[in-house]
CSV table of C-alpha atoms and ligand atoms in Angstrom, one decimal:
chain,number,residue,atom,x,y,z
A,1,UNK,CA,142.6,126.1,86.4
A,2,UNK,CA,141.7,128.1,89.3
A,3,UNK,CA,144.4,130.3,91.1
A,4,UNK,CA,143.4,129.6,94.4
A,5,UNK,CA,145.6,127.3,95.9
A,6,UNK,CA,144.0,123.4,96.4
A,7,UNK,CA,145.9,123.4,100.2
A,8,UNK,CA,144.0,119.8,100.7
A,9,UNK,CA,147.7,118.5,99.2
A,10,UNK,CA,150.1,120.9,101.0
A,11,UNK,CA,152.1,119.0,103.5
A,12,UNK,CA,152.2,120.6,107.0
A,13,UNK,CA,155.2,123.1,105.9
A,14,UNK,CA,153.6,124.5,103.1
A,15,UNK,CA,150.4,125.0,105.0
A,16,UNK,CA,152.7,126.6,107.4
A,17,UNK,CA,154.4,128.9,104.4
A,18,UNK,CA,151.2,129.8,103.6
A,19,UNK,CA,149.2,131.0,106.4
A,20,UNK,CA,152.3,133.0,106.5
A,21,UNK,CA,151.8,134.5,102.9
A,22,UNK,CA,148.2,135.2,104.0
A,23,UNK,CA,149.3,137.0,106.8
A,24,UNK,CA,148.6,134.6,109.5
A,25,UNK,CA,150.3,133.0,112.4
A,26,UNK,CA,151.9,130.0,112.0
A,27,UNK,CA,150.0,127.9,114.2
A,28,UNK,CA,146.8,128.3,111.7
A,29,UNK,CA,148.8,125.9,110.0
A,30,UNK,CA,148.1,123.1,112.0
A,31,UNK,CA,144.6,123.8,112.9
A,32,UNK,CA,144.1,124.0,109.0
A,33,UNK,CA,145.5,120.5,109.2
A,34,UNK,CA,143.0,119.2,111.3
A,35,UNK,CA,140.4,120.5,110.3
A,36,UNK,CA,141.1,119.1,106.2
A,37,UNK,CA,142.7,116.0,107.1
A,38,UNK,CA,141.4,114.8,110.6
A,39,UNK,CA,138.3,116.0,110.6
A,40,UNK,CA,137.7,116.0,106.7
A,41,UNK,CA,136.1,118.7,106.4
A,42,UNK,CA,136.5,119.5,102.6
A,43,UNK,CA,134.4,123.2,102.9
A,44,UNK,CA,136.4,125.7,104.7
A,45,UNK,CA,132.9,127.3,106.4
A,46,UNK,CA,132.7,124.3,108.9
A,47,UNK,CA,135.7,124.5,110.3
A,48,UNK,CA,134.3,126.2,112.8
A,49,UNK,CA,136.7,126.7,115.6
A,50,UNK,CA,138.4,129.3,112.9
A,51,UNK,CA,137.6,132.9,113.5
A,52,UNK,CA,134.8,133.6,110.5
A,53,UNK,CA,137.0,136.6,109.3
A,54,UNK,CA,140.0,133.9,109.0
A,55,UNK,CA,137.5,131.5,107.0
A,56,UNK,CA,136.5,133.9,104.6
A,57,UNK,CA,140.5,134.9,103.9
A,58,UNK,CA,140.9,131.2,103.5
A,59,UNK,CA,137.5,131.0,100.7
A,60,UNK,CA,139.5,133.7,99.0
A,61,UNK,CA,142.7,132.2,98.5
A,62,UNK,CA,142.2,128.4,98.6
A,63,UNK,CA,140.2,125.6,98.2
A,64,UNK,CA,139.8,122.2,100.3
A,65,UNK,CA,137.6,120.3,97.6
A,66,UNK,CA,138.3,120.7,93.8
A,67,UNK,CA,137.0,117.2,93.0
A,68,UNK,CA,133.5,116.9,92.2
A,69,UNK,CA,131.2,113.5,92.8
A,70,UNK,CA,129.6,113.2,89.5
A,71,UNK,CA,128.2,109.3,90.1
A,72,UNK,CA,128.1,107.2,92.6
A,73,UNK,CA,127.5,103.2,92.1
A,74,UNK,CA,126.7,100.3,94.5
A,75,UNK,CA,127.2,97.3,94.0
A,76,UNK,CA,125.6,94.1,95.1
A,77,UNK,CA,128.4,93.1,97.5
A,78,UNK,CA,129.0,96.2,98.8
A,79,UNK,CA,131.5,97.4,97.0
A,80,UNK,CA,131.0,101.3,95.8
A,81,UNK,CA,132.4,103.3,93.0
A,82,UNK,CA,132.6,106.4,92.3
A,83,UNK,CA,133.1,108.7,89.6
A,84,UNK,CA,134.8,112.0,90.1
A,85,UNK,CA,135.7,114.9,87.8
A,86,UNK,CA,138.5,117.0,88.2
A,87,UNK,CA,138.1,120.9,88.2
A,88,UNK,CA,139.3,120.8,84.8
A,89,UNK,CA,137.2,117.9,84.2
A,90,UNK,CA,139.4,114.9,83.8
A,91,UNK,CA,137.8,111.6,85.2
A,92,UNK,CA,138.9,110.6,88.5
A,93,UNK,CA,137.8,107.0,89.8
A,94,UNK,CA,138.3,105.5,93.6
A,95,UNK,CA,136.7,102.4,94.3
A,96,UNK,CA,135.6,101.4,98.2
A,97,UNK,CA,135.8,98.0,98.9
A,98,UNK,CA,134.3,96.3,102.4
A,99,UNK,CA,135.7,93.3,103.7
A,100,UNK,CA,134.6,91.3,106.8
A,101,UNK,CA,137.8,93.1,108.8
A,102,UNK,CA,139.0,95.7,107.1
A,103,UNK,CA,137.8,98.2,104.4
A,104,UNK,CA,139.9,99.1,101.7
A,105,UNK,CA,139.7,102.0,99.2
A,106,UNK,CA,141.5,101.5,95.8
A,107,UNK,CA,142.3,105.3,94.2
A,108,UNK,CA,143.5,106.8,91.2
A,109,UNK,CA,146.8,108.0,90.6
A,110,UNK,CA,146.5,109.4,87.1
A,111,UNK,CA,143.5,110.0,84.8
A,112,UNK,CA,143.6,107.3,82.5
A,113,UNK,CA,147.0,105.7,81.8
A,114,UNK,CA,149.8,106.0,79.1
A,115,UNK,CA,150.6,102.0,79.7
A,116,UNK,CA,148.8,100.3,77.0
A,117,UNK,CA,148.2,97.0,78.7
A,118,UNK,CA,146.1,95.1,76.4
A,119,UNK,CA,144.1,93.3,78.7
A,120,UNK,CA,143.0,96.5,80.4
A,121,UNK,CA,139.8,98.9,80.0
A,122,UNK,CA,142.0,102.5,81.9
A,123,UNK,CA,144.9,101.6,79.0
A,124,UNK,CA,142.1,102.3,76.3
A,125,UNK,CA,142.0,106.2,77.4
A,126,UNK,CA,145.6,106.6,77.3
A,127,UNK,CA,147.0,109.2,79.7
A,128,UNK,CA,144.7,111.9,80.2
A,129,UNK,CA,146.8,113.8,83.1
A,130,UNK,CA,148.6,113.1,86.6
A,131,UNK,CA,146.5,113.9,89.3
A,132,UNK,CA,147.9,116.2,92.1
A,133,UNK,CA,149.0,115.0,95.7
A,134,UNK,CA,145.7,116.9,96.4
A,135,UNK,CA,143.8,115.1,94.2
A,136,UNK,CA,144.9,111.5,95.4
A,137,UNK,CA,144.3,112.6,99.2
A,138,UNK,CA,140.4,114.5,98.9
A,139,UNK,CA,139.5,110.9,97.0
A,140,UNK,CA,140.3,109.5,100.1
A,141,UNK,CA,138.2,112.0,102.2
A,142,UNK,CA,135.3,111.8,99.8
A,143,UNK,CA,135.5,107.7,100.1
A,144,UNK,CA,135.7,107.9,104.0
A,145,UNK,CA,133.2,110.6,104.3
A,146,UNK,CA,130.7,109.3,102.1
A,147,UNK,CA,130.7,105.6,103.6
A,148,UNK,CA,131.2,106.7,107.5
A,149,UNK,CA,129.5,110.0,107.3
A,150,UNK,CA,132.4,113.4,107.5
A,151,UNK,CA,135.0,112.8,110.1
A,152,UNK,CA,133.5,109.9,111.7
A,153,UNK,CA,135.6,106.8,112.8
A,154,UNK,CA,136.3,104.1,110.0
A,155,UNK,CA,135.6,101.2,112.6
A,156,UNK,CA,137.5,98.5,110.7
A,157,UNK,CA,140.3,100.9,109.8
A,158,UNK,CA,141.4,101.6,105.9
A,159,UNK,CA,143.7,100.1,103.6
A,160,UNK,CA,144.8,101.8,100.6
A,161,UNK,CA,146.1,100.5,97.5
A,162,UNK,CA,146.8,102.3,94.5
A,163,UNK,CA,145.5,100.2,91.8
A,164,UNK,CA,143.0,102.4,90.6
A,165,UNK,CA,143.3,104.2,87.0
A,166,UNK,CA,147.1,105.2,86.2
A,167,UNK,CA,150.5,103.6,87.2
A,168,UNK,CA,151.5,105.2,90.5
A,169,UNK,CA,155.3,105.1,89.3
A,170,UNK,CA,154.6,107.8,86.7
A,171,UNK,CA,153.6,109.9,88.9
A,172,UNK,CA,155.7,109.3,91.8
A,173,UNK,CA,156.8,112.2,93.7
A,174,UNK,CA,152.5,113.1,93.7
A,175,UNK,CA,152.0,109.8,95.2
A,176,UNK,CA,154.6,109.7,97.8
A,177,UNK,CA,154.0,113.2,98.6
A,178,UNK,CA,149.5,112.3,99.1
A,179,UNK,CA,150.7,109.1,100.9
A,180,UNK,CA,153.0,111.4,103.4
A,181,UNK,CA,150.1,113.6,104.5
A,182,UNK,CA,148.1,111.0,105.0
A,183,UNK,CA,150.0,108.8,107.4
A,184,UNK,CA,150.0,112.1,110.0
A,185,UNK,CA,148.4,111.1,113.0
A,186,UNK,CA,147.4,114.4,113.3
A,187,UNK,CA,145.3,113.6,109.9
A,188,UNK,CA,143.7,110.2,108.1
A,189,UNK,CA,146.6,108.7,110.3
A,190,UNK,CA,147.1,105.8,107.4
A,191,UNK,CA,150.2,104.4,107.9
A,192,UNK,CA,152.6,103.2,105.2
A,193,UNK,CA,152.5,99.4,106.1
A,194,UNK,CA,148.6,99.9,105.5
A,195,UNK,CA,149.1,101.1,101.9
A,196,UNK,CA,149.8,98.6,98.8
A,197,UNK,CA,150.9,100.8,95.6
A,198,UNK,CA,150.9,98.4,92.5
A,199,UNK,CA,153.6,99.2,89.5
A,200,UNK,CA,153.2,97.4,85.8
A,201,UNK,CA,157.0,97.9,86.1
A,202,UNK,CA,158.8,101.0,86.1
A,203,UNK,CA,162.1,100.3,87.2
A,204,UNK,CA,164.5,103.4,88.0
A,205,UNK,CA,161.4,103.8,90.3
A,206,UNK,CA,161.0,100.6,92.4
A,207,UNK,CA,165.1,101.4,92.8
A,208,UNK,CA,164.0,105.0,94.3
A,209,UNK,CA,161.1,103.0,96.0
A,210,UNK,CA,163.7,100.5,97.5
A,211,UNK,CA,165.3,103.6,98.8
A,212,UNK,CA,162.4,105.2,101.0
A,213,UNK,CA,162.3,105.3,104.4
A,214,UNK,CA,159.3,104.7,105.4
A,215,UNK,CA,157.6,102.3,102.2
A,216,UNK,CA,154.4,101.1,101.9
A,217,UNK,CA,153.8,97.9,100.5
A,218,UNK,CA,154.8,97.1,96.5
A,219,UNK,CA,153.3,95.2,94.2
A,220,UNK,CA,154.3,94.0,90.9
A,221,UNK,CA,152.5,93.3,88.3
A,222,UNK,CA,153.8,90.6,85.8
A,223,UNK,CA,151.1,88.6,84.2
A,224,UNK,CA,153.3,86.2,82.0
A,225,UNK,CA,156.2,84.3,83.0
A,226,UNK,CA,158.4,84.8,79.6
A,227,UNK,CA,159.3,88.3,77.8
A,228,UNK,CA,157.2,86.9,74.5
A,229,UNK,CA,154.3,86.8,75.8
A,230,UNK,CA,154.4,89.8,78.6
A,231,UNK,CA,155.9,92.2,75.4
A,232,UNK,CA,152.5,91.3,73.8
A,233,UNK,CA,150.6,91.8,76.6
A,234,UNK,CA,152.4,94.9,78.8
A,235,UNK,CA,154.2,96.6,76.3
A,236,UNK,CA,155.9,98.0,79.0
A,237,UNK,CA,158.1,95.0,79.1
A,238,UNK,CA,159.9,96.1,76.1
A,239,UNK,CA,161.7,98.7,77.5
A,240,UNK,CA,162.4,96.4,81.2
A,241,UNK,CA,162.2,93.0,80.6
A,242,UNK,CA,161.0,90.4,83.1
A,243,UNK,CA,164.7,90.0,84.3
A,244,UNK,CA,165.5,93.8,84.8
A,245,UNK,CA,162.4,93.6,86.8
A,246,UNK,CA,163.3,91.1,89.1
A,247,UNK,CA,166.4,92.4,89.6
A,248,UNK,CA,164.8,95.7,91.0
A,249,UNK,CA,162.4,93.8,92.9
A,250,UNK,CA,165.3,92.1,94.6
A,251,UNK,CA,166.3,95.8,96.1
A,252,UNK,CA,163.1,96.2,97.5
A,253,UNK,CA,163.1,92.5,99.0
A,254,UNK,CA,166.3,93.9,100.8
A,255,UNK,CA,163.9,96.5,102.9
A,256,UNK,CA,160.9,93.6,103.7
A,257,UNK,CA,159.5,93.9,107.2
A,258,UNK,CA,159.5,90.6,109.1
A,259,UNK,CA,156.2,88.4,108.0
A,260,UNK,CA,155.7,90.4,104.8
A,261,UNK,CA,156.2,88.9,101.4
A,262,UNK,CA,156.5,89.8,98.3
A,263,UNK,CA,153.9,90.3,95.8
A,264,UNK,CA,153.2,89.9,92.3
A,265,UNK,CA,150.4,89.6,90.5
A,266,UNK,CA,149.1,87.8,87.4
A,267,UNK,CA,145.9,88.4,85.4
A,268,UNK,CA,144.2,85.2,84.7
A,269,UNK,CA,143.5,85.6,80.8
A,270,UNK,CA,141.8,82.6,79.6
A,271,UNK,CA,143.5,80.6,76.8
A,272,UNK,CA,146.6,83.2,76.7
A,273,UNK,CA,148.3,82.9,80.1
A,274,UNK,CA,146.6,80.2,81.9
A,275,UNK,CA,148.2,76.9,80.7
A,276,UNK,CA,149.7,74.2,82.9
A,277,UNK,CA,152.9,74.7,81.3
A,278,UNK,CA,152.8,79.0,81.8
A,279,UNK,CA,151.8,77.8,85.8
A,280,UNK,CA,155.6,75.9,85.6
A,281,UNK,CA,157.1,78.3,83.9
A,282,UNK,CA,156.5,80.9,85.9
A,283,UNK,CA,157.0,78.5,89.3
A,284,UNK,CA,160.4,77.6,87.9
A,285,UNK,CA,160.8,81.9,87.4
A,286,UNK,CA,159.7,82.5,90.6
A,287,UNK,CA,161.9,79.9,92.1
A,288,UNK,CA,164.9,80.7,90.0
A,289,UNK,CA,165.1,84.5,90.5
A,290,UNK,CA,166.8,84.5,93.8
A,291,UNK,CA,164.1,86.4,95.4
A,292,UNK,CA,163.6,84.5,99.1
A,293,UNK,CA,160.1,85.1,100.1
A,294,UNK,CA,157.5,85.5,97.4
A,295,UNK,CA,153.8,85.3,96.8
A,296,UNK,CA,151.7,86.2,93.8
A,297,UNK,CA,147.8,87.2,93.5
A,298,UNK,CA,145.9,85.7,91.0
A,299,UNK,CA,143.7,87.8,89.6
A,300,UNK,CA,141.3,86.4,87.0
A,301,UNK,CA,140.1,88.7,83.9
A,302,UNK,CA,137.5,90.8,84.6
A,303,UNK,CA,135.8,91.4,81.2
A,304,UNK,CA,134.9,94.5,79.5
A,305,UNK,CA,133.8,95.6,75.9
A,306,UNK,CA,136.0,95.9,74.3
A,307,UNK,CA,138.6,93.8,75.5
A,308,UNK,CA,139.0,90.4,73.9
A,309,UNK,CA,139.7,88.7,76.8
A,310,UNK,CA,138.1,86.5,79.0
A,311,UNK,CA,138.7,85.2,82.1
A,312,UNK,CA,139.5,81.1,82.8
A,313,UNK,CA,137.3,78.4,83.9
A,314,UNK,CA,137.1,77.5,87.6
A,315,UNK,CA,139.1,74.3,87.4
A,316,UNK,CA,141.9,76.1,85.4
A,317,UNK,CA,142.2,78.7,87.7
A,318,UNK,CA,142.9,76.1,90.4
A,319,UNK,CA,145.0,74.2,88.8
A,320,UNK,CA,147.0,77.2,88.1
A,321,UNK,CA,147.0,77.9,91.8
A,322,UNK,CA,147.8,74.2,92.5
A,323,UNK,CA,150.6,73.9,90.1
A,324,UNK,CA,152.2,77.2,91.9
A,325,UNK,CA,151.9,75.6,95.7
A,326,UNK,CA,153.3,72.4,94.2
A,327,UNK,CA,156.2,73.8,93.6
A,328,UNK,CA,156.3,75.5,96.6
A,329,UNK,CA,154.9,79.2,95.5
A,330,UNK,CA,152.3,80.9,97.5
A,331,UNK,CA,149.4,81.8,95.5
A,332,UNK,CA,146.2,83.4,96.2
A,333,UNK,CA,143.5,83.4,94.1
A,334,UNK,CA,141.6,87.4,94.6
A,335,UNK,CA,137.7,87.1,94.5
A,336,UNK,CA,136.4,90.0,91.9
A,337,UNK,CA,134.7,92.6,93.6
A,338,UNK,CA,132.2,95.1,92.3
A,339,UNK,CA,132.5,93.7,88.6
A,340,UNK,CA,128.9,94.1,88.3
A,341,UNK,CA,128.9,97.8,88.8
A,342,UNK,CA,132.6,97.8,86.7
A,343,UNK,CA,134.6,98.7,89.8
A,344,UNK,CA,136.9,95.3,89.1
A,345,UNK,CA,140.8,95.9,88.7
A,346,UNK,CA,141.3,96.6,85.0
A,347,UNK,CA,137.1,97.9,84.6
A,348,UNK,CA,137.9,101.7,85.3
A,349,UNK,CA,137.4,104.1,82.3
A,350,UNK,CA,134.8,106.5,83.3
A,351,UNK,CA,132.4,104.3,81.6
A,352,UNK,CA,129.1,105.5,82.7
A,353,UNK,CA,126.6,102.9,81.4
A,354,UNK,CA,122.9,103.2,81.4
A,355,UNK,CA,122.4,100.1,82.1
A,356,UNK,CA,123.9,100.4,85.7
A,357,UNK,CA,122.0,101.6,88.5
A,358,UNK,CA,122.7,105.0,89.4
A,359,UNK,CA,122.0,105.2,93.1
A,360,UNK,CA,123.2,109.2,93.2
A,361,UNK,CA,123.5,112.2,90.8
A,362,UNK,CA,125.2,115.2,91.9
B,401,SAH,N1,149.3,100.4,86.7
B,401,SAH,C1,149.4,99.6,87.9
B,401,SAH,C2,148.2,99.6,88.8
B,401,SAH,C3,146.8,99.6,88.3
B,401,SAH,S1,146.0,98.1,87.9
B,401,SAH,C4,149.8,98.2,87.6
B,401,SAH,O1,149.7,97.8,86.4
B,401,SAH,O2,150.1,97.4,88.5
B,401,SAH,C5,145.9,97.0,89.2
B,401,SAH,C6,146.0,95.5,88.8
B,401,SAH,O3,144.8,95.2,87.9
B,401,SAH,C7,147.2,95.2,87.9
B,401,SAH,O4,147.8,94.1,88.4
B,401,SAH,C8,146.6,95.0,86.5
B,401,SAH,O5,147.4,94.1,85.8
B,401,SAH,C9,145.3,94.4,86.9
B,401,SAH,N2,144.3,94.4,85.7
B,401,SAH,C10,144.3,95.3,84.7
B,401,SAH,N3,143.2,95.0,83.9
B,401,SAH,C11,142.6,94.0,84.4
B,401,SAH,C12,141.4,93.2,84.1
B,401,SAH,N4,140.7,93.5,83.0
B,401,SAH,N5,141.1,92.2,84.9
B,401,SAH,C13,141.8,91.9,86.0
B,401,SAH,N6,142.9,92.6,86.4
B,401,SAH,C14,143.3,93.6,85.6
């Protein structure tokens, strides 16, 4: 790794401590800020309104970009994904997604994933590394830059959600920290009630989450409505079962803002989940676990050699949905994006196919 210092993830103190160190006044701090995070400027040379001499002291110690765009993919509705490596050339994926009214980007918190999720392509890589707060923010920038052009408005506004490669809860204090920077309004200005971070399940952490001040959103991921089946298909669940789960999520459901729900989420896997009697089942959880206000996103299987899964017919997947509602449980079915181009939830493992269309190598 290089020993220049990646300041793109420094939070506004430690830029402060370190234009110190460099010798600098303290107010370079905040101009540094700007120019990174409001601007997004990821090469120090623009920044123009810095004295050049200052510029070059800053080339010499620290780096703005240490991700590198090594693909980009488009697919045909819109949605883009892009391939990233690390300096140290771990994979890095953050998908863009457009939507009528908002846009959302979905990023990467680790570089492949230690869950081993058997319905899921990331769990195949296991866990390659965490990413840095630095690394979660400049895929941010890069996304925003490359869609709106650098440091133009977003018109619609973004959305974040962590639900990229990696589970966010194993590499917590990271997230938290990138999610901090960016809801200054002095930088991306992306608020927490804005961001949706998605756990398989970790449970100390949705206790510590619980616990935040300012929270984003939470999602949980459960995908079977008993512990036999979910052990088989999130081994995760061994070590916190369904009900140690709820339990935590009933901390969290303490700290909801007014109109907001709570969210889980179920994978759709065809013949294995998908029943009428797993769409009781999980009502009759749902119902039972004390929680007051609760909805759950169904998410049908996005396929991907190798995983031996695929997703439900049409009419199942509503009758799934209708089952829920009958028994009074919101549920929303979400419409795959980008599964064409393998930007779909569960799709990310650095897979670079020939057989997509590359629209840019760098
Ligand atoms: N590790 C976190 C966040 C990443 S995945 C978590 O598990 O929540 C975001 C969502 O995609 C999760 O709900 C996950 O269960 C789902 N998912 C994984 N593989 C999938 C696939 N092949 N098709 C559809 N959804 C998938």
């Amino acid at each position: 790794m290089s020993e220049k210092l990646h300041i793109t993830g420094f939070s506004k103190t430690e830029l402060a401590d370190f234009a110190q160190n460099i010798g600098e006044p303290k107010y370079r701090a905040k101009q540094i800020f700007k120019g990174l995070h409001e601007r997004r400027l990821l090469n120090f040379e623009e920044m123009t309104d810095l004295p050049k001499a200052f510029r070059e002291k800053l080339n010499e110690t620290a780096m703005a970009s240490t991700l590198k765009v090594e693909s980009r993919y488009i697919s045909t509705d819109g949605t883009r994904r892009f391939l990233m490596k690390t300096l140290d050339n771990f994979p890095v994926e953050t998908v863009f997604i457009p939507t009528e009214n908002r846009d959302t980007i979905c990023f990467s918190s680790q570089s492949g994933c230690p869950l081993k999720c058997d319905f899921c392509l990331t769990a195949k890589l296991g866990l390659l590394r965490n990413l840095t707060a630095g690394e979660i923010v400049e895929q941010i920038i890069i996304v925003l830059n490359d869609v709106y052009g650098i440091g133009a408005e977003t018109p619609h506004g973004t959305n974040l959600v962590a639900m990229g490669a990696g589970e966010p809860f194993l590499n917590f204090d990271n997230l938290i920290k990138a999610l901090d920077i960016m809801s200054d309004k002095e930088g991306l200005f992306i608020v927490p009630n804005r961001v949706t971070v998605s756990t398989a399940g970790i449970v100390p952490k949705i206790y510590e989450f619980a616990k935040l001040e300012k929270r984003p959103n939470l999602a949980i991921s459960l995908s079977a409505p008993n512990d036999e089946l979910r052990d088989k298909l999130m081994p995760i669940n061994k070590r916190w079962n369904i009900e140690e789960l709820l339990r935590a999520a009933k901390e969290v459901e303490k700290t909801l803002r007014r109109g907001e729900r709570f969210t889980f989420e179920y994978v759709l896997l065809g013949g294995v989940n998908d029943s009428d009697v797993h769409a009781r089942e999980l009502a009759n959880l749902l119902n039972e676990c004390d929680l007051q206000k609760v909805k759950i996103n169904l998410i049908p299987h996005n396929p991907a050699e190798p995983l031996e899964y695929r997703p439900p017919q049409r009419e199942q997947i509503t009758r799934f949905k209708d089952i829920l509602e009958g028994k009074g449980v919101s549920a929303y079915v979400r419409r795959p994006r980008g599964r064409d181009i393998y930007a779909a939830c569960g799709q990310l493992a650095a897979k670079n196919s020939p057989n997509l269309v590359q629209i840019l190598s760098v």
